[in-house]
Every structure is written in structure tokens, then in C-alpha cells.
PDB file of C-alpha atoms and ligand atoms in Angstrom:
ATOM      1  CA  MET L   1     -16.873 -56.938  39.134  1.00 53.00           C
ATOM      2  CA  ASP L   2     -14.374 -58.341  41.559  1.00 64.00           C
ATOM      3  CA  LYS L   3     -12.610 -54.773  41.689  1.00 67.00           C
ATOM      4  CA  ILE L   4     -16.033 -53.375  42.349  1.00 61.00           C
ATOM      5  CA  LEU L   5     -16.589 -55.796  45.451  1.00 62.00           C
ATOM      6  CA  LYS L   6     -13.313 -55.349  46.773  1.00 71.00           C
ATOM      7  CA  ARG L   7     -13.778 -51.593  46.720  1.00 66.00           C
ATOM      8  CA  ARG L   8     -17.175 -51.707  48.309  1.00 62.00           C
ATOM      9  CA  ARG L   9     -15.546 -54.039  51.157  1.00 66.00           C
ATOM     10  CA  HIS L  10     -12.766 -51.669  51.573  1.00 68.00           C
ATOM     11  CA  GLN L  11     -15.246 -48.753  51.873  1.00 61.00           C
ATOM     12  CA  LEU L  12     -17.143 -50.631  54.531  1.00 59.00           C
ATOM     13  CA  ASP L  13     -14.113 -51.418  56.531  1.00 68.00           C
ATOM     14  CA  GLU L  14     -13.143 -47.807  56.627  1.00 65.00           C
ATOM     15  CA  PHE L  15     -16.428 -46.891  57.564  1.00 56.00           C
ATOM     16  CA  LYS L  16     -16.463 -49.234  60.490  1.00 57.00           C
ATOM     17  CA  ALA L  17     -13.083 -47.728  61.656  1.00 62.00           C
ATOM     18  CA  TYR L  18     -14.551 -44.269  61.229  1.00 54.00           C
ATOM     19  CA  LEU L  19     -17.558 -45.470  63.432  1.00 51.00           C
ATOM     20  CA  GLY L  20     -15.204 -47.241  66.032  1.00 53.00           C
ATOM     21  CA  LYS L  21     -13.288 -43.701  66.273  1.00 51.00           C
ATOM     22  CA  LYS L  22     -16.639 -41.945  67.098  1.00 47.00           C
ATOM     23  CA  ASN L  23     -17.422 -44.592  70.007  1.00 45.00           C
ATOM     24  CA  THR L  24     -20.347 -46.013  67.805  1.00 42.00           C
ATOM     25  CA  PRO L  25     -21.109 -49.628  68.042  1.00 41.00           C
ATOM     26  CA  ALA L  26     -18.903 -51.403  65.609  1.00 41.00           C
ATOM     27  CA  HIS L  27     -21.442 -53.776  64.414  1.00 44.00           C
ATOM     28  CA  VAL L  28     -23.409 -51.307  62.442  1.00 46.00           C
ATOM     29  CA  GLU L  29     -23.461 -52.373  58.836  1.00 49.00           C
ATOM     30  CA  ILE L  30     -23.930 -49.677  56.014  1.00 54.00           C
ATOM     31  CA  PRO L  31     -25.488 -50.960  52.772  1.00 59.00           C
ATOM     32  CA  ASP L  32     -23.468 -50.427  49.703  1.00 63.00           C
ATOM     33  CA  GLY L  33     -23.820 -46.796  48.163  1.00 78.00           C
ATOM     34  CA  LEU L  34     -25.298 -45.232  51.042  1.00 91.00           C
ATOM     35  CA  TYR L  35     -22.011 -43.247  51.821  1.00 93.00           C
ATOM     36  CA  THR L  36     -18.981 -41.933  49.643  1.00 93.00           C
ATOM     37  CA  LYS L  37     -15.574 -41.343  50.822  1.00 93.00           C
ATOM     38  CA  CYS L  38     -14.185 -37.804  49.855  1.00 95.00           C
ATOM     39  CA  PRO L  39     -10.735 -38.475  48.403  1.00 94.00           C
ATOM     40  CA  GLN L  40      -9.666 -35.081  49.837  1.00 95.00           C
ATOM     41  CA  CYS L  41     -10.595 -35.004  53.326  1.00 96.00           C
ATOM     42  CA  GLY L  42     -11.242 -38.758  53.880  1.00 95.00           C
ATOM     43  CA  GLU L  43     -14.719 -38.050  55.355  1.00 94.00           C
ATOM     44  CA  MET L  44     -17.644 -40.433  54.876  1.00 94.00           C
ATOM     45  CA  ILE L  45     -20.290 -38.271  53.191  1.00 94.00           C
ATOM     46  CA  PRO L  46     -23.915 -39.594  53.035  1.00 94.00           C
ATOM     47  CA  THR L  47     -24.482 -40.177  49.494  1.00 93.00           C
ATOM     48  CA  ASN L  48     -27.733 -38.227  49.137  1.00 93.00           C
ATOM     49  CA  LYS L  49     -26.275 -35.301  50.986  1.00 94.00           C
ATOM     50  CA  LEU L  50     -23.319 -35.210  48.492  1.00 94.00           C
ATOM     51  CA  ARG L  51     -25.951 -35.312  45.682  1.00 93.00           C
ATOM     52  CA  ASP L  52     -27.984 -32.605  47.152  1.00 93.00           C
ATOM     53  CA  SER L  53     -24.830 -30.462  47.237  1.00 96.00           C
ATOM     54  CA  LEU L  54     -24.115 -30.999  43.456  1.00 97.00           C
ATOM     55  CA  ASP L  55     -21.376 -33.536  44.337  1.00 96.00           C
ATOM     56  CA  VAL L  56     -19.526 -31.185  46.282  1.00 97.00           C
ATOM     57  CA  CYS L  57     -17.999 -32.276  49.688  1.00 96.00           C
ATOM     58  CA  PRO L  58     -19.757 -30.494  52.477  1.00 95.00           C
ATOM     59  CA  ASN L  59     -16.928 -30.821  54.710  1.00 95.00           C
ATOM     60  CA  CYS L  60     -13.708 -29.694  52.613  1.00 96.00           C
ATOM     61  CA  GLY L  61     -15.275 -28.227  49.380  1.00 96.00           C
ATOM     62  CA  HIS L  62     -13.747 -31.152  47.214  1.00 97.00           C
ATOM     63  CA  HIS L  63     -15.596 -31.140  43.573  1.00 97.00           C
ATOM     64  CA  PHE L  64     -16.612 -34.803  42.653  1.00 96.00           C
ATOM     65  CA  TYR L  65     -17.362 -35.514  38.950  1.00 95.00           C
ATOM     66  CA  ILE L  66     -21.007 -34.441  38.109  1.00 95.00           C
ATOM     67  CA  GLU L  67     -23.021 -35.907  35.546  1.00 94.00           C
ATOM     68  CA  SER L  68     -23.853 -33.864  32.528  1.00 96.00           C
ATOM     69  CA  HIS L  69     -27.673 -33.892  32.938  1.00 96.00           C
ATOM     70  CA  LYS L  70     -27.362 -33.037  36.600  1.00 96.00           C
ATOM     71  CA  ARG L  71     -25.177 -30.072  35.670  1.00 98.00           C
ATOM     72  CA  LEU L  72     -27.558 -28.787  33.091  1.00 98.00           C
ATOM     73  CA  ALA L  73     -30.693 -29.348  35.350  1.00 98.00           C
ATOM     74  CA  ALA L  74     -29.120 -27.083  38.048  1.00 98.00           C
ATOM     75  CA  LEU L  75     -27.844 -24.415  35.455  1.00 98.00           C
ATOM     76  CA  PHE L  76     -30.994 -23.778  33.341  1.00 98.00           C
ATOM     77  CA  ASP L  77     -34.218 -21.915  34.704  1.00 98.00           C
ATOM     78  CA  ASP L  78     -36.537 -24.410  36.493  1.00 98.00           C
ATOM     79  CA  GLY L  79     -34.155 -27.099  35.257  1.00 98.00           C
ATOM     80  CA  GLN L  80     -35.770 -27.183  31.534  1.00 98.00           C
ATOM     81  CA  TYR L  81     -33.492 -27.626  28.474  1.00 98.00           C
ATOM     82  CA  LYS L  82     -33.808 -29.180  25.185  1.00 98.00           C
ATOM     83  CA  GLU L  83     -31.140 -31.744  24.053  1.00 98.00           C
ATOM     84  CA  TYR L  84     -29.693 -31.708  20.473  1.00 98.00           C
ATOM     85  CA  TYR L  85     -27.608 -34.331  18.353  1.00 97.00           C
ATOM     86  CA  SER L  86     -28.111 -37.091  20.899  1.00 94.00           C
ATOM     87  CA  HIS L  87     -28.724 -39.498  18.021  1.00 93.00           C
ATOM     88  CA  MET L  88     -25.016 -39.037  16.831  1.00 95.00           C
ATOM     89  CA  LYS L  89     -23.004 -42.467  17.580  1.00 92.00           C
ATOM     90  CA  THR L  90     -19.399 -42.913  17.725  1.00 91.00           C
ATOM     91  CA  LYS L  91     -17.858 -45.196  15.115  1.00 90.00           C
ATOM     92  CA  ASP L  92     -14.342 -46.785  14.616  1.00 94.00           C
ATOM     93  CA  PRO L  93     -13.035 -45.352  11.749  1.00 93.00           C
ATOM     94  CA  LEU L  94      -9.605 -46.679  11.973  1.00 95.00           C
ATOM     95  CA  ASP L  95     -10.668 -50.158  13.086  1.00 95.00           C
ATOM     96  CA  PHE L  96      -8.719 -49.537  16.268  1.00 96.00           C
ATOM     97  CA  PRO L  97      -7.897 -52.660  18.177  1.00 96.00           C
ATOM     98  CA  ASP L  98     -10.547 -53.085  21.119  1.00 96.00           C
ATOM     99  CA  TYR L  99     -12.115 -49.775  20.471  1.00 97.00           C
ATOM    100  CA  ASP L 100     -15.523 -51.258  19.848  1.00 95.00           C
ATOM    101  CA  VAL L 101     -15.182 -53.274  23.047  1.00 96.00           C
ATOM    102  CA  LYS L 102     -14.324 -49.960  25.151  1.00 96.00           C
ATOM    103  CA  LEU L 103     -17.109 -48.094  23.260  1.00 95.00           C
ATOM    104  CA  ASP L 104     -19.755 -50.715  24.222  1.00 95.00           C
ATOM    105  CA  LYS L 105     -18.557 -50.704  27.782  1.00 96.00           C
ATOM    106  CA  ALA L 106     -18.833 -46.944  28.199  1.00 95.00           C
ATOM    107  CA  LYS L 107     -22.333 -46.933  26.435  1.00 95.00           C
ATOM    108  CA  LYS L 108     -23.478 -49.664  28.815  1.00 95.00           C
ATOM    109  CA  LYS L 109     -21.913 -47.886  31.904  1.00 94.00           C
ATOM    110  CA  THR L 110     -23.483 -44.383  31.018  1.00 93.00           C
ATOM    111  CA  GLY L 111     -26.143 -44.770  28.757  1.00 92.00           C
ATOM    112  CA  MET L 112     -24.582 -42.216  26.569  1.00 92.00           C
ATOM    113  CA  ASP L 113     -23.511 -42.547  22.988  1.00 92.00           C
ATOM    114  CA  ASP L 114     -20.557 -40.177  23.515  1.00 93.00           C
ATOM    115  CA  GLY L 115     -19.101 -37.955  26.167  1.00 95.00           C
ATOM    116  CA  VAL L 116     -20.642 -34.433  24.806  1.00 97.00           C
ATOM    117  CA  VAL L 117     -24.163 -33.300  25.626  1.00 98.00           C
ATOM    118  CA  VAL L 118     -25.309 -30.009  23.875  1.00 98.00           C
ATOM    119  CA  ALA L 119     -28.375 -28.263  25.290  1.00 98.00           C
ATOM    120  CA  SER L 120     -30.358 -25.135  24.758  1.00 98.00           C
ATOM    121  CA  GLY L 121     -32.463 -23.359  27.289  1.00 98.00           C
ATOM    122  CA  ARG L 122     -32.808 -20.147  29.240  1.00 98.00           C
ATOM    123  CA  ILE L 123     -30.253 -19.050  32.122  1.00 98.00           C
ATOM    124  CA  GLY L 124     -31.652 -16.044  34.033  1.00 98.00           C
ATOM    125  CA  ALA L 125     -34.354 -15.879  30.951  1.00 97.00           C
ATOM    126  CA  ILE L 126     -31.419 -15.523  28.385  1.00 98.00           C
ATOM    127  CA  LYS L 127     -31.614 -18.172  25.786  1.00 98.00           C
ATOM    128  CA  THR L 128     -28.166 -19.812  25.746  1.00 98.00           C
ATOM    129  CA  ILE L 129     -26.247 -22.654  23.927  1.00 98.00           C
ATOM    130  CA  VAL L 130     -24.410 -24.950  26.577  1.00 98.00           C
ATOM    131  CA  VAL L 131     -22.184 -28.127  25.833  1.00 98.00           C
ATOM    132  CA  VAL L 132     -21.192 -30.147  28.727  1.00 98.00           C
ATOM    133  CA  MET L 133     -18.297 -32.852  28.497  1.00 97.00           C
ATOM    134  CA  ASP L 134     -19.335 -35.984  30.521  1.00 95.00           C
ATOM    135  CA  ASN L 135     -16.117 -37.604  31.919  1.00 92.00           C
ATOM    136  CA  HIS L 136     -17.994 -40.726  32.700  1.00 93.00           C
ATOM    137  CA  PHE L 137     -17.811 -41.652  29.158  1.00 94.00           C
ATOM    138  CA  MET L 138     -14.341 -42.605  28.231  1.00 95.00           C
ATOM    139  CA  MET L 139     -12.888 -39.479  30.285  1.00 94.00           C
ATOM    140  CA  ALA L 140     -14.848 -37.311  27.634  1.00 94.00           C
ATOM    141  CA  SER L 141     -11.878 -37.792  25.028  1.00 95.00           C
ATOM    142  CA  MET L 142     -12.514 -35.811  21.864  1.00 95.00           C
ATOM    143  CA  GLY L 143     -13.302 -38.194  18.846  1.00 95.00           C
ATOM    144  CA  THR L 144     -15.065 -37.325  15.751  1.00 96.00           C
ATOM    145  CA  VAL L 145     -18.434 -37.264  17.345  1.00 97.00           C
ATOM    146  CA  ALA L 146     -17.488 -35.113  20.224  1.00 97.00           C
ATOM    147  CA  GLY L 147     -15.962 -32.666  17.995  1.00 97.00           C
ATOM    148  CA  GLU L 148     -18.679 -32.614  15.480  1.00 97.00           C
ATOM    149  CA  LYS L 149     -21.224 -32.179  18.282  1.00 98.00           C
ATOM    150  CA  ILE L 150     -19.226 -29.112  19.784  1.00 98.00           C
ATOM    151  CA  THR L 151     -18.880 -27.438  16.340  1.00 98.00           C
ATOM    152  CA  ARG L 152     -22.370 -28.021  15.586  1.00 98.00           C
ATOM    153  CA  ALA L 153     -23.467 -26.385  18.981  1.00 98.00           C
ATOM    154  CA  ILE L 154     -21.061 -23.412  18.383  1.00 98.00           C
ATOM    155  CA  GLU L 155     -22.591 -23.104  14.821  1.00 98.00           C
ATOM    156  CA  MET L 156     -26.164 -23.202  16.113  1.00 98.00           C
ATOM    157  CA  ALA L 157     -25.121 -20.550  18.824  1.00 98.00           C
ATOM    158  CA  THR L 158     -23.769 -18.239  15.933  1.00 98.00           C
ATOM    159  CA  LYS L 159     -26.648 -18.597  13.572  1.00 98.00           C
ATOM    160  CA  LYS L 160     -29.169 -17.894  16.482  1.00 98.00           C
ATOM    161  CA  LYS L 161     -27.188 -15.230  17.831  1.00 98.00           C
ATOM    162  CA  ARG L 162     -26.932 -16.879  21.277  1.00 98.00           C
ATOM    163  CA  PRO L 163     -24.379 -16.837  23.955  1.00 98.00           C
ATOM    164  CA  LEU L 164     -22.357 -20.077  24.239  1.00 98.00           C
ATOM    165  CA  ILE L 165     -20.936 -21.891  27.173  1.00 98.00           C
ATOM    166  CA  ILE L 166     -18.837 -25.020  27.287  1.00 98.00           C
ATOM    167  CA  PHE L 167     -17.950 -27.038  30.154  1.00 98.00           C
ATOM    168  CA  SER L 168     -14.742 -28.786  29.239  1.00 97.00           C
ATOM    169  CA  SER L 169     -13.563 -31.897  31.124  1.00 96.00           C
ATOM    170  CA  SER L 170     -11.401 -34.283  29.172  1.00 95.00           C
ATOM    171  CA  GLY L 171      -8.460 -36.591  28.834  1.00 92.00           C
ATOM    172  CA  GLY L 172      -7.695 -34.828  25.461  1.00 92.00           C
ATOM    173  CA  ALA L 173      -8.014 -36.189  22.026  1.00 93.00           C
ATOM    174  CA  ARG L 174      -9.153 -39.654  21.541  1.00 95.00           C
ATOM    175  CA  MET L 175      -6.170 -41.671  20.473  1.00 94.00           C
ATOM    176  CA  GLN L 176      -8.427 -44.592  18.951  1.00 96.00           C
ATOM    177  CA  GLU L 177      -9.354 -42.072  16.262  1.00 96.00           C
ATOM    178  CA  GLY L 178      -5.840 -40.777  15.481  1.00 95.00           C
ATOM    179  CA  ILE L 179      -5.720 -37.813  12.975  1.00 96.00           C
ATOM    180  CA  PHE L 180      -9.485 -37.791  12.973  1.00 96.00           C
ATOM    181  CA  SER L 181      -9.495 -36.917  16.325  1.00 95.00           C
ATOM    182  CA  LEU L 182      -6.823 -34.176  16.118  1.00 96.00           C
ATOM    183  CA  MET L 183      -8.436 -32.359  13.321  1.00 96.00           C
ATOM    184  CA  GLN L 184     -11.457 -31.790  15.592  1.00 97.00           C
ATOM    185  CA  MET L 185      -8.990 -29.202  17.476  1.00 97.00           C
ATOM    186  CA  ALA L 186      -8.861 -27.067  14.286  1.00 97.00           C
ATOM    187  CA  LYS L 187     -12.484 -27.471  13.362  1.00 98.00           C
ATOM    188  CA  THR L 188     -13.850 -26.285  16.794  1.00 98.00           C
ATOM    189  CA  CYS L 189     -11.368 -23.298  16.979  1.00 98.00           C
ATOM    190  CA  ALA L 190     -12.611 -22.245  13.301  1.00 98.00           C
ATOM    191  CA  ALA L 191     -16.142 -22.501  14.141  1.00 98.00           C
ATOM    192  CA  LEU L 192     -15.352 -20.479  17.553  1.00 98.00           C
ATOM    193  CA  GLN L 193     -13.531 -17.619  15.421  1.00 98.00           C
ATOM    194  CA  ARG L 194     -16.684 -17.377  13.408  1.00 98.00           C
ATOM    195  CA  HIS L 195     -18.780 -16.915  16.605  1.00 98.00           C
ATOM    196  CA  LEU L 196     -16.272 -14.435  17.821  1.00 96.00           C
ATOM    197  CA  ASP L 197     -16.139 -12.434  14.439  1.00 98.00           C
ATOM    198  CA  ALA L 198     -20.207 -12.284  14.741  1.00 98.00           C
ATOM    199  CA  GLY L 199     -19.431 -10.210  18.199  1.00 97.00           C
ATOM    200  CA  LEU L 200     -21.020 -13.161  20.062  1.00 98.00           C
ATOM    201  CA  LEU L 201     -20.106 -14.245  23.773  1.00 98.00           C
ATOM    202  CA  TYR L 202     -18.309 -17.614  24.508  1.00 98.00           C
ATOM    203  CA  ILE L 203     -17.887 -18.525  28.303  1.00 98.00           C
ATOM    204  CA  SER L 204     -15.416 -21.478  28.805  1.00 98.00           C
ATOM    205  CA  TYR L 205     -16.105 -23.398  31.976  1.00 98.00           C
ATOM    206  CA  LEU L 206     -13.004 -25.684  32.863  1.00 98.00           C
ATOM    207  CA  THR L 207     -13.643 -28.430  35.151  1.00 98.00           C
ATOM    208  CA  HIS L 208     -11.404 -31.233  36.538  1.00 96.00           C
ATOM    209  CA  PRO L 209      -9.511 -32.545  34.571  1.00 95.00           C
ATOM    210  CA  THR L 210      -9.239 -30.473  31.278  1.00 96.00           C
ATOM    211  CA  THR L 211      -6.247 -31.758  29.366  1.00 94.00           C
ATOM    212  CA  GLY L 212      -4.437 -32.354  25.981  1.00 94.00           C
ATOM    213  CA  GLY L 213      -6.178 -31.421  22.821  1.00 94.00           C
ATOM    214  CA  VAL L 214      -9.221 -29.831  24.387  1.00 96.00           C
ATOM    215  CA  THR L 215      -6.943 -27.606  26.585  1.00 95.00           C
ATOM    216  CA  ALA L 216      -4.968 -26.848  23.343  1.00 95.00           C
ATOM    217  CA  SER L 217      -8.146 -25.854  21.480  1.00 96.00           C
ATOM    218  CA  PHE L 218     -11.427 -24.231  22.347  1.00 97.00           C
ATOM    219  CA  ALA L 219     -10.965 -24.527  26.218  1.00 97.00           C
ATOM    220  CA  MET L 220      -8.721 -21.709  26.525  1.00 96.00           C
ATOM    221  CA  LEU L 221     -10.446 -19.506  24.008  1.00 97.00           C
ATOM    222  CA  GLY L 222     -13.174 -18.143  26.125  1.00 97.00           C
ATOM    223  CA  ASP L 223     -13.978 -14.354  26.268  1.00 97.00           C
ATOM    224  CA  ILE L 224     -14.159 -15.432  29.963  1.00 98.00           C
ATOM    225  CA  ASN L 225     -12.305 -18.376  31.268  1.00 98.00           C
ATOM    226  CA  ILE L 226     -13.886 -19.775  34.425  1.00 98.00           C
ATOM    227  CA  ALA L 227     -12.680 -22.760  36.475  1.00 98.00           C
ATOM    228  CA  GLU L 228     -13.886 -25.066  39.201  1.00 98.00           C
ATOM    229  CA  PRO L 229     -11.719 -25.097  42.343  1.00 97.00           C
ATOM    230  CA  ASN L 230      -8.496 -27.353  42.197  1.00 96.00           C
ATOM    231  CA  ALA L 231      -9.322 -28.439  38.787  1.00 97.00           C
ATOM    232  CA  LEU L 232      -6.363 -29.911  36.763  1.00 95.00           C
ATOM    233  CA  ILE L 233      -5.902 -27.946  33.745  1.00 96.00           C
ATOM    234  CA  GLY L 234      -3.098 -28.422  31.019  1.00 94.00           C
ATOM    235  CA  PHE L 235      -1.552 -29.844  27.911  1.00 93.00           C
ATOM    236  CA  ALA L 236       0.828 -32.454  28.960  1.00 90.00           C
ATOM    237  CA  GLY L 237       0.706 -34.025  32.436  1.00 83.00           C
ATOM    238  CA  PRO L 238       2.995 -32.860  35.047  1.00 84.00           C
ATOM    239  CA  ARG L 239       4.829 -36.181  35.165  1.00 85.00           C
ATOM    240  CA  VAL L 240       5.722 -35.956  31.417  1.00 87.00           C
ATOM    241  CA  ILE L 241       6.768 -32.167  31.779  1.00 91.00           C
ATOM    242  CA  GLU L 242       9.027 -33.248  34.692  1.00 91.00           C
ATOM    243  CA  GLY L 243      10.349 -36.068  32.902  1.00 91.00           C
ATOM    244  CA  THR L 244      11.222 -33.797  29.637  1.00 92.00           C
ATOM    245  CA  MET L 245      12.334 -30.821  31.704  1.00 92.00           C
ATOM    246  CA  LYS L 246      14.379 -32.686  34.303  1.00 93.00           C
ATOM    247  CA  GLN L 247      13.183 -30.210  36.748  1.00 91.00           C
ATOM    248  CA  LYS L 248      10.709 -30.239  39.547  1.00 91.00           C
ATOM    249  CA  LEU L 249       7.476 -28.129  39.164  1.00 90.00           C
ATOM    250  CA  PRO L 250       6.175 -25.637  41.451  1.00 89.00           C
ATOM    251  CA  GLU L 251       3.373 -26.545  44.032  1.00 88.00           C
ATOM    252  CA  GLY L 252      -0.020 -26.341  42.772  1.00 90.00           C
ATOM    253  CA  PHE L 253       1.185 -26.560  39.100  1.00 92.00           C
ATOM    254  CA  GLN L 254      -1.630 -26.815  36.437  1.00 93.00           C
ATOM    255  CA  ARG L 255      -4.280 -26.297  39.266  1.00 96.00           C
ATOM    256  CA  SER L 256      -6.996 -23.646  38.792  1.00 97.00           C
ATOM    257  CA  GLU L 257      -5.548 -21.508  41.513  1.00 97.00           C
ATOM    258  CA  PHE L 258      -2.198 -21.436  40.071  1.00 96.00           C
ATOM    259  CA  LEU L 259      -3.637 -20.613  36.659  1.00 96.00           C
ATOM    260  CA  GLU L 260      -5.656 -17.712  38.038  1.00 97.00           C
ATOM    261  CA  GLU L 261      -2.693 -16.310  39.699  1.00 96.00           C
ATOM    262  CA  HIS L 262      -0.759 -16.600  36.270  1.00 95.00           C
ATOM    263  CA  GLY L 263      -3.369 -15.058  34.241  1.00 95.00           C
ATOM    264  CA  PHE L 264      -4.780 -18.241  32.366  1.00 95.00           C
ATOM    265  CA  VAL L 265      -8.057 -18.280  34.256  1.00 97.00           C
ATOM    266  CA  ASP L 266     -10.104 -15.273  35.055  1.00 98.00           C
ATOM    267  CA  MET L 267     -12.100 -16.559  37.940  1.00 98.00           C
ATOM    268  CA  ILE L 268     -12.651 -19.719  40.060  1.00 98.00           C
ATOM    269  CA  VAL L 269     -16.303 -20.530  40.993  1.00 98.00           C
ATOM    270  CA  ASN L 270     -17.626 -22.892  43.494  1.00 98.00           C
ATOM    271  CA  ARG L 271     -20.276 -25.233  41.866  1.00 98.00           C
ATOM    272  CA  ALA L 272     -22.820 -23.817  44.279  1.00 97.00           C
ATOM    273  CA  GLU L 273     -22.240 -20.458  42.832  1.00 98.00           C
ATOM    274  CA  MET L 274     -22.065 -21.464  39.297  1.00 98.00           C
ATOM    275  CA  ARG L 275     -25.872 -20.666  38.263  1.00 98.00           C
ATOM    276  CA  GLN L 276     -25.784 -17.305  39.821  1.00 98.00           C
ATOM    277  CA  THR L 277     -22.450 -16.429  38.355  1.00 98.00           C
ATOM    278  CA  LEU L 278     -23.400 -17.340  34.880  1.00 98.00           C
ATOM    279  CA  VAL L 279     -26.827 -15.449  35.031  1.00 98.00           C
ATOM    280  CA  LYS L 280     -24.832 -12.285  36.120  1.00 98.00           C
ATOM    281  CA  LEU L 281     -22.506 -12.662  33.364  1.00 98.00           C
ATOM    282  CA  LEU L 282     -24.881 -13.421  30.679  1.00 98.00           C
ATOM    283  CA  GLN L 283     -27.055 -10.577  31.897  1.00 96.00           C
ATOM    284  CA  LEU L 284     -23.874  -8.239  31.899  1.00 96.00           C
ATOM    285  CA  HIS L 285     -22.706  -9.017  28.279  1.00 92.00           C
ATOM    286  CA  VAL L 286     -25.820  -9.915  26.287  1.00 82.00           C
TER     287      VAL L 286
HETATM  288 ZN1  LIG M   1     -13.985 -33.618  51.680  1.00 55.53          ZN
END
């Protein structure tokens, strides 16, 4: 709580300084939450304006985190979709210290039971299965429930002969679930292979940040791999790599633009163009 208050005070101070620069009376006070500071350009953006632009900075184009249901509402025709497997609850299979406390905290903060949402609906009139990893819940790390939900989503798409889109965003495997977490990598990939063998489309949509065991499994296996601008996408983080290799990494390493240039990502799409791009791709391939 103290941290939040401190951050709010800091935001307010910065906003006052900003107003001062614009020759506006310095006594103007801004209630909490009305403005959000962009971490890329430093601009104070009215929060409702940010929400209206799908959490993209109108000044510099920085892509903020977006909640899973907000993305889904923007993606499906008329914002209509059905959610699946929301009843699945994460347990603590290894009795890992403090994991239950962390889970409780994440559940209270997000109202979710894990960081994966599975949905079905129409995109450009084409029935599609969509998975969104929501990094507001423990950085959407992949534990047993996340892996199981993703696998069920893939299997549902295969069975119903529908295209599949997975929006990845993850800190990687969930260390509190140890080997149970790591086996989700093989499980999701095996299900995907069966989907591909059936001649069905899979679009992987990489968002900031997609790392670790998620990058090393289903996230890089799309027939088409799309990324949001400036997303961090990689297995180990840059500091770990630099420390191991004892050499400086090139500018922009592990960012969408670098990966596109080197052939790991097929296209970079601004969030404002997400829906129309996917409608076009689905209509071309299905
Ligand atoms: Zn900005």
C-alpha cells in the first residue's frame, strides 16, 4: 500500500512539474488514476484516452499491457465471445514455500484463477479459437493450469476444425510448479503438431514480454508469427546471455523489430490494426 501511495505521489509531482512547464497554474491537482505516464516518451496521458486507444500511447505508440478480456472484446465480431475452462483453478502440487500466498494475491488482484483465457467466437465471420495469456496474473507464467488450458484450446480447435490464435505474454515456466510446469512445454507442442497435421491454421501472436519456456515451446511454432511493436521476445534475458557469453549484445536484441529482421517473426502489427490484420489472414487461409 505504501508503495502505491508513494508512486501516486510521485506521479502527481511529475504531473505538476509538467503543468508548470506548460505555464498552467501549479495549484491544479489531479485525482489519482486520471492520468498515466508513458514509460517510453514520459507524456502524461489521460487514462480514459489510453483506454480508448487499446492501451497504446497516442503520443509515441508505446504498447502498454492490455487486459485479456479487453483484447478479446476488441478482436471478436461485435465483441462477442464465449469463454471456456474458466473453472480451472491452480493448485500447489509441490507445496512450494509461499506459492499459496502469491496465488491468493494474484487472484485478488485480477479476479482470475490463472493467467490464461480461452475463448471462441467469430472474427470476420470465421469461427476461431483464441487463447490470451494475461500477464497481470503472475506474469502469465506457465504452470499446470495454464498449460492444460492451452492444450485443451488447441485440441478443441483441432476437433472443431477451426483456426487457432494464441496471444503469448509470459515470464516463462512457473518455477513454483517445477517439472510439472516444464512438461507443459512438450504437452502444448504435441497438441499443436496434431493441429498442424490436420492441416489447420495456427497464428502465434507475440506480445511484450514473451520469454522462457513459452518462447521455447508453442509461441514460436505459428504458421504465421506476429509480434506487437518493441516486444521483448526471447528465451533467456539479455543480462543472462551477456554474462554467459561475456560479450555485448547488439542494439535492439530480442525486440520484435530485430527478430523480424532476422526471420523469427513474420510481421509486426500495431494493436490498432490487430483485428483487421487477423480478419485478412483468416479469410486468406481458411
Ligand atoms: Zn508514449
